[in-house]
Tab-separated table of C-alpha atoms and ligand atoms in Angstrom:
chain	number	residue	atom	x	y	z
B	1	MET	CA	59.719	52.541	-2.018
B	2	PHE	CA	55.848	52.806	-2.305
B	3	VAL	CA	55.672	57.413	-3.126
B	4	ASP	CA	51.482	58.318	-4.389
B	5	ARG	CA	51.240	61.725	-2.902
B	6	VAL	CA	53.574	64.384	-4.404
B	7	LYS	CA	53.470	68.700	-5.597
B	8	ILE	CA	54.642	70.039	-8.540
B	9	HIS	CA	54.776	72.971	-9.939
B	10	VAL	CA	53.676	72.691	-13.995
B	11	LYS	CA	54.107	76.236	-16.001
B	12	GLY	CA	52.828	76.428	-19.642
B	13	GLY	CA	54.437	78.098	-22.282
B	14	ASP	CA	53.513	81.437	-22.887
B	15	GLY	CA	53.225	82.833	-26.601
B	16	GLY	CA	56.373	84.817	-28.469
B	17	ASP	CA	55.319	88.284	-28.701
B	18	GLY	CA	54.975	89.886	-32.209
B	19	PHE	CA	57.312	91.801	-33.794
B	20	VAL	CA	57.084	95.122	-35.137
B	21	SER	CA	59.431	96.566	-37.977
B	22	PHE	CA	59.383	97.568	-40.937
B	23	TYR	CA	61.072	96.637	-44.888
B	24	ARG	CA	63.909	98.620	-44.629
B	25	ALA	CA	66.803	98.464	-48.373
B	26	LYS	CA	68.659	100.447	-50.025
B	27	TYR	CA	66.585	103.476	-51.719
B	28	ILE	CA	63.688	102.784	-50.141
B	29	THR	CA	62.896	104.255	-46.739
B	30	HIS	CA	59.394	104.352	-45.790
B	31	GLY	CA	59.207	100.173	-46.395
B	32	GLY	CA	55.772	98.984	-45.256
B	33	PRO	CA	54.962	97.090	-42.133
B	34	ASP	CA	56.484	93.617	-41.727
B	35	GLY	CA	57.438	92.628	-38.462
B	36	GLY	CA	56.712	88.568	-38.069
B	37	ASP	CA	53.968	87.141	-35.222
B	38	GLY	CA	55.331	85.122	-31.825
B	39	GLY	CA	55.014	81.734	-32.293
B	40	LYS	CA	53.246	79.498	-29.604
B	41	GLY	CA	54.192	78.410	-26.413
B	42	GLY	CA	54.530	75.171	-25.554
B	43	SER	CA	51.489	72.720	-23.605
B	44	VAL	CA	52.024	70.454	-20.770
B	45	ILE	CA	50.577	67.690	-21.770
B	46	PHE	CA	50.299	64.778	-18.699
B	47	VAL	CA	49.725	61.083	-20.155
B	48	GLY	CA	49.424	57.230	-18.263
B	49	ASP	CA	51.950	54.879	-18.639
B	50	ASP	CA	51.562	51.395	-18.331
B	51	SER	CA	54.982	50.606	-16.671
B	52	MET	CA	54.776	52.838	-14.226
B	53	ASN	CA	53.255	51.881	-10.646
B	54	THR	CA	54.383	54.180	-8.030
B	55	LEU	CA	54.451	58.378	-8.861
B	56	MET	CA	58.388	58.176	-6.675
B	57	ASP	CA	60.401	59.521	-9.754
B	58	PHE	CA	58.342	62.738	-8.121
B	59	ARG	CA	60.049	63.084	-5.425
B	60	TYR	CA	63.330	64.648	-6.863
B	61	LYS	CA	61.775	66.562	-10.003
B	62	ARG	CA	58.870	68.721	-9.242
B	63	MET	CA	59.322	71.315	-11.752
B	64	PHE	CA	58.031	70.489	-14.943
B	65	LYS	CA	57.996	74.347	-17.787
B	66	ALA	CA	56.501	73.700	-21.497
B	67	GLU	CA	59.002	75.593	-23.771
B	68	PRO	CA	57.716	78.870	-25.149
B	69	GLY	CA	57.414	80.463	-28.331
B	70	GLN	CA	60.165	82.591	-29.684
B	71	ALA	CA	59.415	86.409	-30.735
B	72	GLY	CA	58.471	86.912	-34.279
B	73	ALA	CA	61.293	88.534	-35.975
B	74	LYS	CA	61.852	91.564	-38.652
B	75	ARG	CA	61.286	90.394	-42.986
B	76	ASN	CA	58.355	88.296	-41.931
B	77	ARG	CA	59.704	86.159	-39.987
B	78	PHE	CA	57.652	84.484	-37.423
B	79	GLY	CA	59.371	82.657	-33.753
B	80	LYS	CA	59.187	78.665	-32.868
B	81	ASP	CA	56.827	77.224	-31.473
B	82	GLY	CA	58.103	76.530	-27.970
B	83	GLU	CA	57.958	72.189	-27.410
B	84	ASP	CA	54.914	70.589	-25.336
B	85	ILE	CA	56.096	69.088	-21.791
B	86	ILE	CA	55.168	65.387	-21.359
B	87	ILE	CA	54.540	64.051	-17.612
B	88	LYS	CA	54.498	60.642	-17.652
B	89	VAL	CA	51.758	59.650	-14.716
B	90	PRO	CA	50.567	56.427	-12.693
B	91	LYS	CA	47.176	55.515	-14.825
B	92	GLY	CA	45.124	55.939	-12.338
B	93	THR	CA	46.580	58.677	-10.242
B	94	VAL	CA	44.204	62.413	-10.274
B	95	ILE	CA	45.392	65.745	-10.622
B	96	ARG	CA	44.932	68.269	-8.384
B	97	GLU	CA	45.137	71.852	-8.231
B	98	ALA	CA	47.106	72.803	-5.374
B	99	SER	CA	45.399	75.842	-3.845
B	100	THR	CA	41.610	75.262	-3.714
B	101	ASN	CA	43.272	71.360	-4.056
B	102	LYS	CA	40.268	70.559	-6.678
B	103	ILE	CA	40.108	68.033	-9.306
B	104	MET	CA	41.689	69.215	-12.312
B	105	ALA	CA	41.841	65.592	-14.183
B	106	ASP	CA	42.418	62.176	-13.492
B	107	ILE	CA	44.961	60.601	-15.767
B	108	ALA	CA	42.397	57.258	-15.359
B	109	THR	CA	42.263	54.531	-17.738
B	110	SER	CA	42.457	56.212	-21.044
B	111	ASN	CA	46.053	55.875	-22.917
B	112	GLU	CA	44.769	59.432	-24.962
B	113	PRO	CA	47.374	62.303	-23.359
B	114	VAL	CA	45.403	65.570	-21.354
B	115	VAL	CA	46.396	68.986	-22.130
B	116	LEU	CA	46.267	70.679	-18.393
B	117	ILE	CA	47.707	74.189	-19.373
B	118	LYS	CA	46.794	75.166	-22.558
B	119	GLY	CA	50.539	77.340	-24.605
B	120	GLY	CA	50.184	80.521	-23.962
B	121	LYS	CA	49.199	81.990	-27.883
B	122	GLY	CA	51.448	84.060	-30.515
B	123	GLY	CA	51.147	87.587	-30.719
B	124	ARG	CA	51.101	89.266	-33.537
B	125	GLY	CA	53.842	91.292	-35.339
B	126	ASN	CA	52.904	94.365	-36.643
B	127	GLN	CA	52.485	93.731	-39.823
B	128	HIS	CA	48.515	92.082	-39.660
B	129	PHE	CA	47.935	96.699	-38.543
B	130	ALA	CA	47.932	97.895	-41.167
B	131	THR	CA	45.173	99.794	-41.726
B	132	PRO	CA	44.302	102.028	-45.462
B	133	THR	CA	44.770	105.325	-41.645
B	134	ARG	CA	47.724	103.443	-40.547
B	135	GLN	CA	49.736	102.243	-42.961
B	136	ALA	CA	53.224	102.370	-40.068
B	137	PRO	CA	51.122	100.745	-36.959
B	138	ARG	CA	53.815	100.697	-33.955
B	139	TYR	CA	51.391	98.425	-32.364
B	140	ALA	CA	52.066	94.424	-32.411
B	141	GLU	CA	50.263	91.522	-30.632
B	142	PRO	CA	53.115	90.247	-27.295
B	143	GLY	CA	53.045	86.927	-27.056
B	144	GLN	CA	49.312	85.034	-24.945
B	145	LYS	CA	50.504	84.511	-20.940
B	146	SER	CA	49.112	80.584	-20.396
B	147	LYS	CA	49.077	79.372	-16.732
B	148	GLU	CA	51.413	77.663	-14.572
B	149	TYR	CA	49.930	75.855	-11.391
B	150	ASP	CA	51.733	73.772	-8.377
B	151	VAL	CA	49.575	70.401	-9.199
B	152	ILE	CA	49.245	67.282	-5.990
B	153	LEU	CA	49.236	64.541	-7.903
B	154	GLU	CA	47.533	61.080	-6.250
B	155	LEU	CA	47.568	57.926	-7.065
B	156	LYS	CA	44.264	55.966	-7.077
B	157	LEU	CA	45.096	51.816	-7.658
B	158	ILE	CA	42.846	50.736	-10.283
B	159	ALA	CA	41.751	48.261	-8.772
B	160	ASP	CA	37.868	46.447	-9.459
B	161	VAL	CA	37.406	45.547	-5.244
B	162	GLY	CA	39.075	46.673	-2.545
B	163	LEU	CA	40.615	44.024	0.670
B	164	ILE	CA	39.281	45.731	3.797
B	165	GLY	CA	39.765	44.503	8.003
B	166	PHE	CA	41.434	45.321	10.751
B	167	PRO	CA	45.581	44.373	10.218
B	168	ASN	CA	46.484	41.078	11.136
B	169	VAL	CA	43.584	39.890	9.848
B	170	GLY	CA	44.190	37.995	6.480
B	171	LYS	CA	43.675	40.056	3.998
B	172	SER	CA	47.320	38.873	2.087
B	173	THR	CA	46.027	36.112	3.163
B	174	PHE	CA	43.480	36.503	0.947
B	175	LEU	CA	44.738	38.096	-0.966
B	176	SER	CA	47.594	35.086	-1.777
B	177	MET	CA	45.795	32.891	-2.168
B	178	VAL	CA	43.090	33.761	-4.838
B	179	THR	CA	45.598	36.018	-6.592
B	180	ASN	CA	48.771	35.379	-8.125
B	181	ALA	CA	50.332	38.511	-5.863
B	182	ASN	CA	52.868	37.250	-3.525
B	183	PRO	CA	52.736	38.983	-0.034
B	184	LYS	CA	54.021	38.838	3.613
B	185	ILE	CA	52.313	37.628	5.811
B	186	ALA	CA	52.851	37.207	9.706
B	187	ASN	CA	51.413	37.247	12.444
B	188	TYR	CA	51.429	40.892	13.047
B	189	HIS	CA	50.550	43.910	13.401
B	190	PHE	CA	51.358	45.703	9.410
B	191	THR	CA	52.887	43.273	7.816
B	192	THR	CA	51.676	44.436	4.478
B	193	LEU	CA	53.026	47.903	4.004
B	194	SER	CA	51.947	49.224	1.067
B	195	PRO	CA	49.127	48.581	-1.153
B	196	ASN	CA	49.511	45.244	-2.986
B	197	LEU	CA	47.884	44.009	-5.976
B	198	GLY	CA	46.887	40.940	-8.158
B	199	VAL	CA	44.309	40.175	-10.295
B	200	VAL	CA	41.771	37.399	-10.009
B	201	GLN	CA	41.027	35.075	-13.167
B	202	LEU	CA	37.945	32.981	-13.183
B	203	ASN	CA	36.996	30.701	-15.993
B	204	SER	CA	34.780	33.010	-17.285
B	205	GLY	CA	37.709	35.508	-19.098
B	206	LYS	CA	35.304	38.160	-16.548
B	207	ASP	CA	39.365	38.227	-14.268
B	208	PHE	CA	39.586	41.154	-11.929
B	209	VAL	CA	41.997	43.198	-9.984
B	210	LEU	CA	42.192	42.747	-6.706
B	211	ALA	CA	43.444	45.421	-3.476
B	212	ASP	CA	44.785	44.877	-0.233
B	213	ILE	CA	44.328	47.898	1.720
B	214	PRO	CA	46.378	47.393	5.349
B	215	GLY	CA	46.500	50.408	7.397
B	216	ILE	CA	43.371	51.131	8.142
B	217	VAL	CA	42.914	50.868	12.190
B	218	GLU	CA	40.285	53.458	13.571
B	219	GLY	CA	41.590	57.521	13.841
B	220	ALA	CA	42.617	56.174	10.144
B	221	SER	CA	40.446	59.018	8.451
B	222	GLN	CA	41.935	61.541	10.670
B	223	GLY	CA	45.151	60.539	9.985
B	224	VAL	CA	46.143	57.894	13.486
B	225	GLY	CA	49.025	56.237	11.766
B	226	LEU	CA	49.190	55.345	7.852
B	227	GLY	CA	46.194	54.748	7.782
B	228	ILE	CA	45.061	57.916	5.571
B	229	GLU	CA	47.665	56.920	2.949
B	230	PHE	CA	46.087	54.173	1.934
B	231	LEU	CA	42.315	54.953	1.685
B	232	ARG	CA	42.744	56.401	-1.314
B	233	HIS	CA	43.754	53.849	-3.266
B	234	VAL	CA	39.888	52.483	-2.253
B	235	GLU	CA	38.071	54.832	-3.585
B	236	ARG	CA	38.616	53.565	-7.427
B	237	THR	CA	37.367	50.144	-5.899
B	238	LYS	CA	33.551	49.512	-7.068
B	239	ALA	CA	33.348	46.666	-4.281
B	240	PHE	CA	34.609	45.839	-1.013
B	241	ILE	CA	35.405	42.778	0.847
B	242	HIS	CA	36.139	43.210	4.187
B	243	VAL	CA	38.401	40.921	6.126
B	244	VAL	CA	37.447	39.901	9.909
B	245	ASP	CA	38.546	37.980	12.410
B	246	ALA	CA	36.243	35.113	13.412
B	247	ALA	CA	38.206	33.678	15.913
B	248	ALA	CA	38.791	36.916	17.856
B	249	ILE	CA	41.950	35.682	18.688
B	250	GLU	CA	43.087	39.854	19.819
B	251	GLY	CA	39.840	39.397	22.692
B	252	ASP	CA	38.562	42.107	20.313
B	253	ASP	CA	34.838	41.660	18.908
B	254	PRO	CA	33.979	41.352	15.329
B	255	VAL	CA	30.301	42.560	15.280
B	256	GLU	CA	32.736	46.262	16.596
B	257	ASN	CA	35.476	45.213	14.232
B	258	VAL	CA	33.196	46.048	10.985
B	259	LYS	CA	32.083	49.010	12.302
B	260	LYS	CA	34.426	50.928	12.725
B	261	ILE	CA	36.223	50.051	9.433
B	262	ASN	CA	33.099	51.136	8.098
B	263	ASN	CA	33.233	54.399	9.971
B	264	GLU	CA	36.577	55.044	9.255
B	265	ILE	CA	35.928	54.442	5.911
B	266	ILE	CA	32.184	57.174	5.306
B	267	SER	CA	34.746	59.518	7.722
B	268	TYR	CA	37.320	59.173	5.109
B	269	ASN	CA	34.644	59.872	1.828
B	270	PRO	CA	31.012	59.786	2.355
B	271	GLU	CA	29.888	58.587	-0.357
B	272	LEU	CA	31.961	55.727	0.308
B	273	ALA	CA	29.274	54.160	2.097
B	274	LYS	CA	28.036	53.071	-1.011
B	275	ARG	CA	29.752	51.016	-2.109
B	276	PRO	CA	28.751	47.184	-1.215
B	277	GLN	CA	30.142	45.061	0.559
B	278	VAL	CA	31.016	41.098	1.719
B	279	ILE	CA	31.858	39.932	4.858
B	280	ALA	CA	34.979	36.934	5.113
B	281	ALA	CA	34.371	36.231	8.007
B	282	ASN	CA	37.747	34.403	8.129
B	283	LYS	CA	40.129	32.136	10.481
B	284	THR	CA	36.991	30.236	10.550
B	285	ASP	CA	39.226	26.660	11.340
B	286	ILE	CA	40.043	28.114	14.688
B	287	PRO	CA	37.274	26.469	16.488
B	288	GLY	CA	35.395	28.347	18.539
B	289	SER	CA	34.048	30.668	15.297
B	290	GLU	CA	30.270	30.519	14.448
B	291	GLU	CA	29.124	31.646	17.233
B	292	ASN	CA	30.584	34.758	15.885
B	293	VAL	CA	29.423	34.238	12.907
B	294	ALA	CA	26.514	33.324	13.839
B	295	ARG	CA	25.937	36.469	15.390
B	296	LEU	CA	27.858	38.040	11.968
B	297	LYS	CA	24.960	37.285	10.606
B	298	ALA	CA	22.386	38.256	12.460
B	299	GLU	CA	23.313	41.774	12.649
B	300	PHE	CA	25.196	42.456	8.923
B	301	GLU	CA	23.258	39.888	6.575
B	302	PRO	CA	19.763	42.072	7.727
B	303	GLN	CA	21.275	45.545	6.346
B	304	GLY	CA	21.818	42.656	2.733
B	305	ILE	CA	25.252	42.792	3.469
B	306	LYS	CA	27.059	38.868	3.214
B	307	VAL	CA	28.547	37.220	5.494
B	308	ILE	CA	30.357	34.419	4.124
B	309	PRO	CA	32.455	32.315	7.045
B	310	ILE	CA	35.910	31.244	5.081
B	311	SER	CA	39.546	30.194	6.088
B	312	ALA	CA	42.099	31.748	3.458
B	313	ALA	CA	44.369	29.801	5.093
B	314	THR	CA	43.114	25.911	3.907
B	315	ASN	CA	40.982	27.511	1.403
B	316	THR	CA	37.942	27.458	2.497
B	317	GLY	CA	34.907	29.461	1.040
B	318	LEU	CA	37.084	32.002	-0.549
B	319	ASN	CA	34.818	31.049	-4.312
B	320	ALA	CA	31.878	32.154	-2.667
B	321	VAL	CA	33.588	35.006	-2.325
B	322	ILE	CA	34.922	35.938	-5.573
B	323	GLU	CA	31.331	34.390	-7.679
B	324	GLU	CA	29.556	37.148	-5.454
B	325	VAL	CA	31.744	40.282	-5.718
B	326	ARG	CA	31.973	38.816	-9.124
B	327	LYS	CA	28.532	38.761	-9.246
B	328	ILE	CA	28.266	42.942	-7.737
B	329	LEU	CA	30.954	43.955	-10.348
B	330	ASP	CA	28.151	43.720	-12.476
B	331	ASP	CA	25.852	45.624	-11.741
B	332	TYR	CA	28.766	48.055	-11.928
B	333	PRO	CA	30.571	47.834	-15.263
B	334	ASP	CA	31.628	51.016	-15.702
B	335	ASP	CA	34.884	52.570	-14.283
B	336	ILE	CA	34.408	55.521	-11.192
B	337	VAL	CA	36.921	58.054	-12.761
B	338	PHE	CA	36.312	61.601	-10.845
B	339	GLU	CA	35.425	64.535	-13.306
B	340	PRO	CA	36.893	67.965	-12.907
B	341	GLU	CA	36.218	70.752	-11.038
B	342	TYR	CA	37.967	73.313	-11.368
B	343	GLU	CA	37.532	76.041	-13.894
B	344	GLU	CA	40.237	77.305	-15.965
B	345	PHE	CA	39.399	80.556	-15.263
B	346	ASP	CA	39.365	80.205	-10.705
B	347	ASP	CA	41.354	81.742	-10.154
B	348	VAL	CA	40.285	85.274	-10.585
B	349	SER	CA	37.910	86.714	-8.017
B	350	ALA	CA	35.119	87.735	-10.780
B	351	GLY	CA	34.531	92.194	-10.447
B	352	ASN	CA	38.494	92.599	-9.579
B	353	GLU	CA	39.858	91.493	-13.002
B	354	PRO	CA	43.345	93.155	-13.867
B	355	TYR	CA	43.724	94.311	-17.627
B	356	THR	CA	46.097	96.349	-19.302
B	357	ILE	CA	46.040	99.964	-21.831
B	358	GLU	CA	48.881	100.779	-23.585
B	359	VAL	CA	49.181	104.012	-25.986
B	360	PHE	CA	50.325	103.906	-29.028
B	361	ASP	CA	50.756	106.489	-31.925
B	362	GLY	CA	48.974	108.360	-28.834
B	363	ASN	CA	45.594	107.747	-30.294
B	364	TYR	CA	45.508	103.466	-30.515
B	365	TYR	CA	44.592	102.313	-27.304
B	366	VAL	CA	45.350	98.352	-26.637
B	367	VAL	CA	43.029	96.680	-23.244
B	368	SER	CA	44.890	93.339	-22.680
B	369	GLY	CA	43.290	91.112	-19.582
B	370	VAL	CA	42.722	87.682	-18.381
B	371	GLY	CA	39.197	89.088	-17.037
B	372	VAL	CA	38.220	90.784	-21.090
B	373	GLU	CA	39.407	88.064	-23.498
B	374	LYS	CA	37.300	85.564	-20.940
B	375	MET	CA	34.684	88.073	-21.713
B	376	MET	CA	34.497	87.928	-25.515
B	377	GLY	CA	34.772	84.397	-25.908
B	378	TYR	CA	31.231	84.685	-23.528
B	379	THR	CA	30.145	87.719	-25.800
B	380	ASN	CA	28.646	87.156	-29.812
B	381	LEU	CA	30.252	90.666	-31.556
B	382	GLU	CA	28.470	90.228	-34.518
B	383	ASP	CA	25.742	90.375	-33.036
B	384	GLU	CA	24.174	94.234	-31.899
B	385	ASN	CA	22.901	93.180	-28.089
B	386	GLY	CA	26.111	91.266	-27.967
B	387	PHE	CA	27.927	94.421	-28.932
B	388	ALA	CA	25.601	96.892	-25.870
B	389	PHE	CA	26.970	94.315	-23.084
B	390	PHE	CA	30.371	94.384	-24.224
B	391	GLN	CA	30.209	97.736	-23.750
B	392	ARG	CA	28.026	97.762	-21.139
B	393	TYR	CA	30.746	95.279	-19.266
B	394	LEU	CA	34.179	98.250	-19.723
B	395	ARG	CA	31.756	101.056	-19.185
B	396	GLU	CA	31.199	99.094	-15.684
B	397	LYS	CA	34.367	97.548	-15.003
B	398	GLY	CA	35.150	101.173	-15.178
B	399	ILE	CA	37.732	100.297	-18.024
B	400	ILE	CA	35.976	103.612	-20.670
B	401	GLU	CA	36.383	105.325	-17.713
B	402	ALA	CA	39.900	104.615	-17.698
B	403	LEU	CA	40.511	105.096	-21.466
B	404	GLU	CA	39.900	108.358	-20.996
B	405	LYS	CA	42.225	108.717	-18.123
B	406	LYS	CA	44.365	108.355	-20.924
B	407	GLY	CA	43.448	110.322	-22.679
B	408	ILE	CA	41.031	109.025	-25.577
B	409	LYS	CA	39.384	110.985	-27.846
B	410	GLU	CA	35.841	110.116	-29.568
B	411	GLY	CA	37.488	109.229	-33.426
B	412	ASP	CA	40.121	107.334	-31.901
B	413	THR	CA	40.723	103.507	-31.985
B	414	VAL	CA	40.268	100.884	-29.251
B	415	ARG	CA	41.958	96.923	-29.792
B	416	ILE	CA	40.699	94.245	-27.479
B	417	TYR	CA	42.521	91.320	-29.257
B	418	ASP	CA	40.648	90.843	-32.466
B	419	LEU	CA	38.228	93.543	-31.888
B	420	GLU	CA	39.164	97.278	-33.163
B	421	PHE	CA	36.469	100.228	-32.621
B	422	THR	CA	36.648	103.476	-33.277
B	423	PHE	CA	36.316	105.445	-29.795
B	424	TYR	CA	32.959	107.618	-29.711
B	425	LYS	CA	31.010	109.058	-26.692
G	501	LIG	N1	43.637	30.109	11.917
G	501	LIG	C1	44.416	30.992	10.284
G	501	LIG	N2	45.436	32.081	11.279
G	501	LIG	C2	44.823	32.502	9.731
G	501	LIG	C3	44.248	32.427	8.571
G	501	LIG	N3	44.116	33.707	7.758
G	501	LIG	C4	45.402	34.482	8.362
G	501	LIG	N4	45.606	34.149	8.951
G	501	LIG	C5	47.173	33.517	10.344
G	501	LIG	O1	47.103	35.579	10.354
G	501	LIG	C6	48.075	35.952	10.470
G	501	LIG	C7	47.622	37.504	9.714
G	501	LIG	O2	47.741	36.838	8.154
G	501	LIG	P1	48.025	37.985	7.371
G	501	LIG	O3	48.056	38.031	6.050
G	501	LIG	O4	49.468	38.666	7.575
G	501	LIG	O5	47.450	39.184	7.622
G	501	LIG	P2	46.879	40.924	7.238
G	501	LIG	O6	45.390	40.788	7.476
G	501	LIG	O7	48.156	41.209	6.342
G	501	LIG	O8	47.521	42.038	7.810
G	501	LIG	P3	48.651	42.694	8.435
G	501	LIG	O9	49.051	43.596	6.515
G	501	LIG	O10	49.827	42.903	9.296
G	501	LIG	O11	47.325	44.334	8.019
G	501	LIG	C8	49.693	35.319	9.871
G	501	LIG	O12	49.665	34.723	10.919
G	501	LIG	C9	48.442	34.267	8.639
G	501	LIG	O13	49.649	32.328	8.921
G	501	LIG	C10	42.870	30.782	8.667
G	501	LIG	O14	42.376	31.053	7.912
G	501	LIG	N5	42.552	31.361	9.825
G	502	LIG	MG1	48.981	42.004	4.512
């Protein structure tokens, strides 16, 4: 079975919490802080695998979690790092965030692993928070939370050229004649039930991959039939061979048929209008097809689309089509890769990020939350202006007010991730 779209759940490992403890031994009553750091959480990593052709493996297993980091422990012991989870997918798999449908990554051609979700950092133990005035800190950093998402995996086959056209026009016959593929061929619609790939081998060594895209009918882009399931596979192809039945065996008009298929493709994805195509006017071994070939030429050649009469069944004219397509590919050397559209903080609607304030010893205030952490990443706190900017942010977000409600006084300490400062009005 050809499975090319699945929804799965992925979760990064949270960082382990830092630990609060104090050195204890016989005769030593007030030992220094010795709470160890938490371990780093595991990351969610995707890698393209040449031996996979479908997403079938994901039909039964849908939860993928990296291991969390372990908490630190007394006597400066570190928590163990969580293991990464490595998810193998066929090359050509696009990963989308399910609720926004935005592209997070494209596991296209590279063999490099892609980190989709980073594991959370481990929190630091209380030994890091001792200062001359605070020798027994009862604060340790919590582990950083990682993220989790529902994602959609979508396989977009990696083929250079797509064979498109109505059912029964001879696409599979074409594929079988010019490549090593061995598809089923029969005189009825929907003989081919899933996309097929074949390699066109050329003496020049400039081989290319050809995909037979079945199932495109009128309305396919709106979900009629199975066509929409297969349309995604034309998105990476750099050119189309548009096969049409020039003998009009089924009585419909070849010129209209070409227009209908092109409309479906463009309404599926308007970008596809830019892909060059060659029209392969097939079944010209059948008498009476000359007139339709002439009509196709009159209609499409003025638009710059070549019409080449062929007979796939008798292997006539196929080389001319291949040569024409090879020329087009020479002008489009790069693979089509989908750029990520999803930003890590997209899920946080600006302005109402939640934050938390914890109070230790009545004078040590710890602020945390994804919004503040992000803001700190944006600001250069070493710089005076940067620090003023950050203070303004705290005021505007109501964090200063919230600290005051919790009872903060002048001279108390505020800690926000790596930043520690004394509170003054
Ligand atoms: N006379 C003639 N018949 C052909 C030619 N090419 C294909 N056919 C016949 O047309 C019918 C359909 O061919 P297929 O290659 O299965 O067509 P397809 O476009 O792959 O069809 P689906 O998989 O159903 O979408 C078969 O009976 C073929 O033998 C040709 O050049 N001349
Ligand atoms: Mg077929």
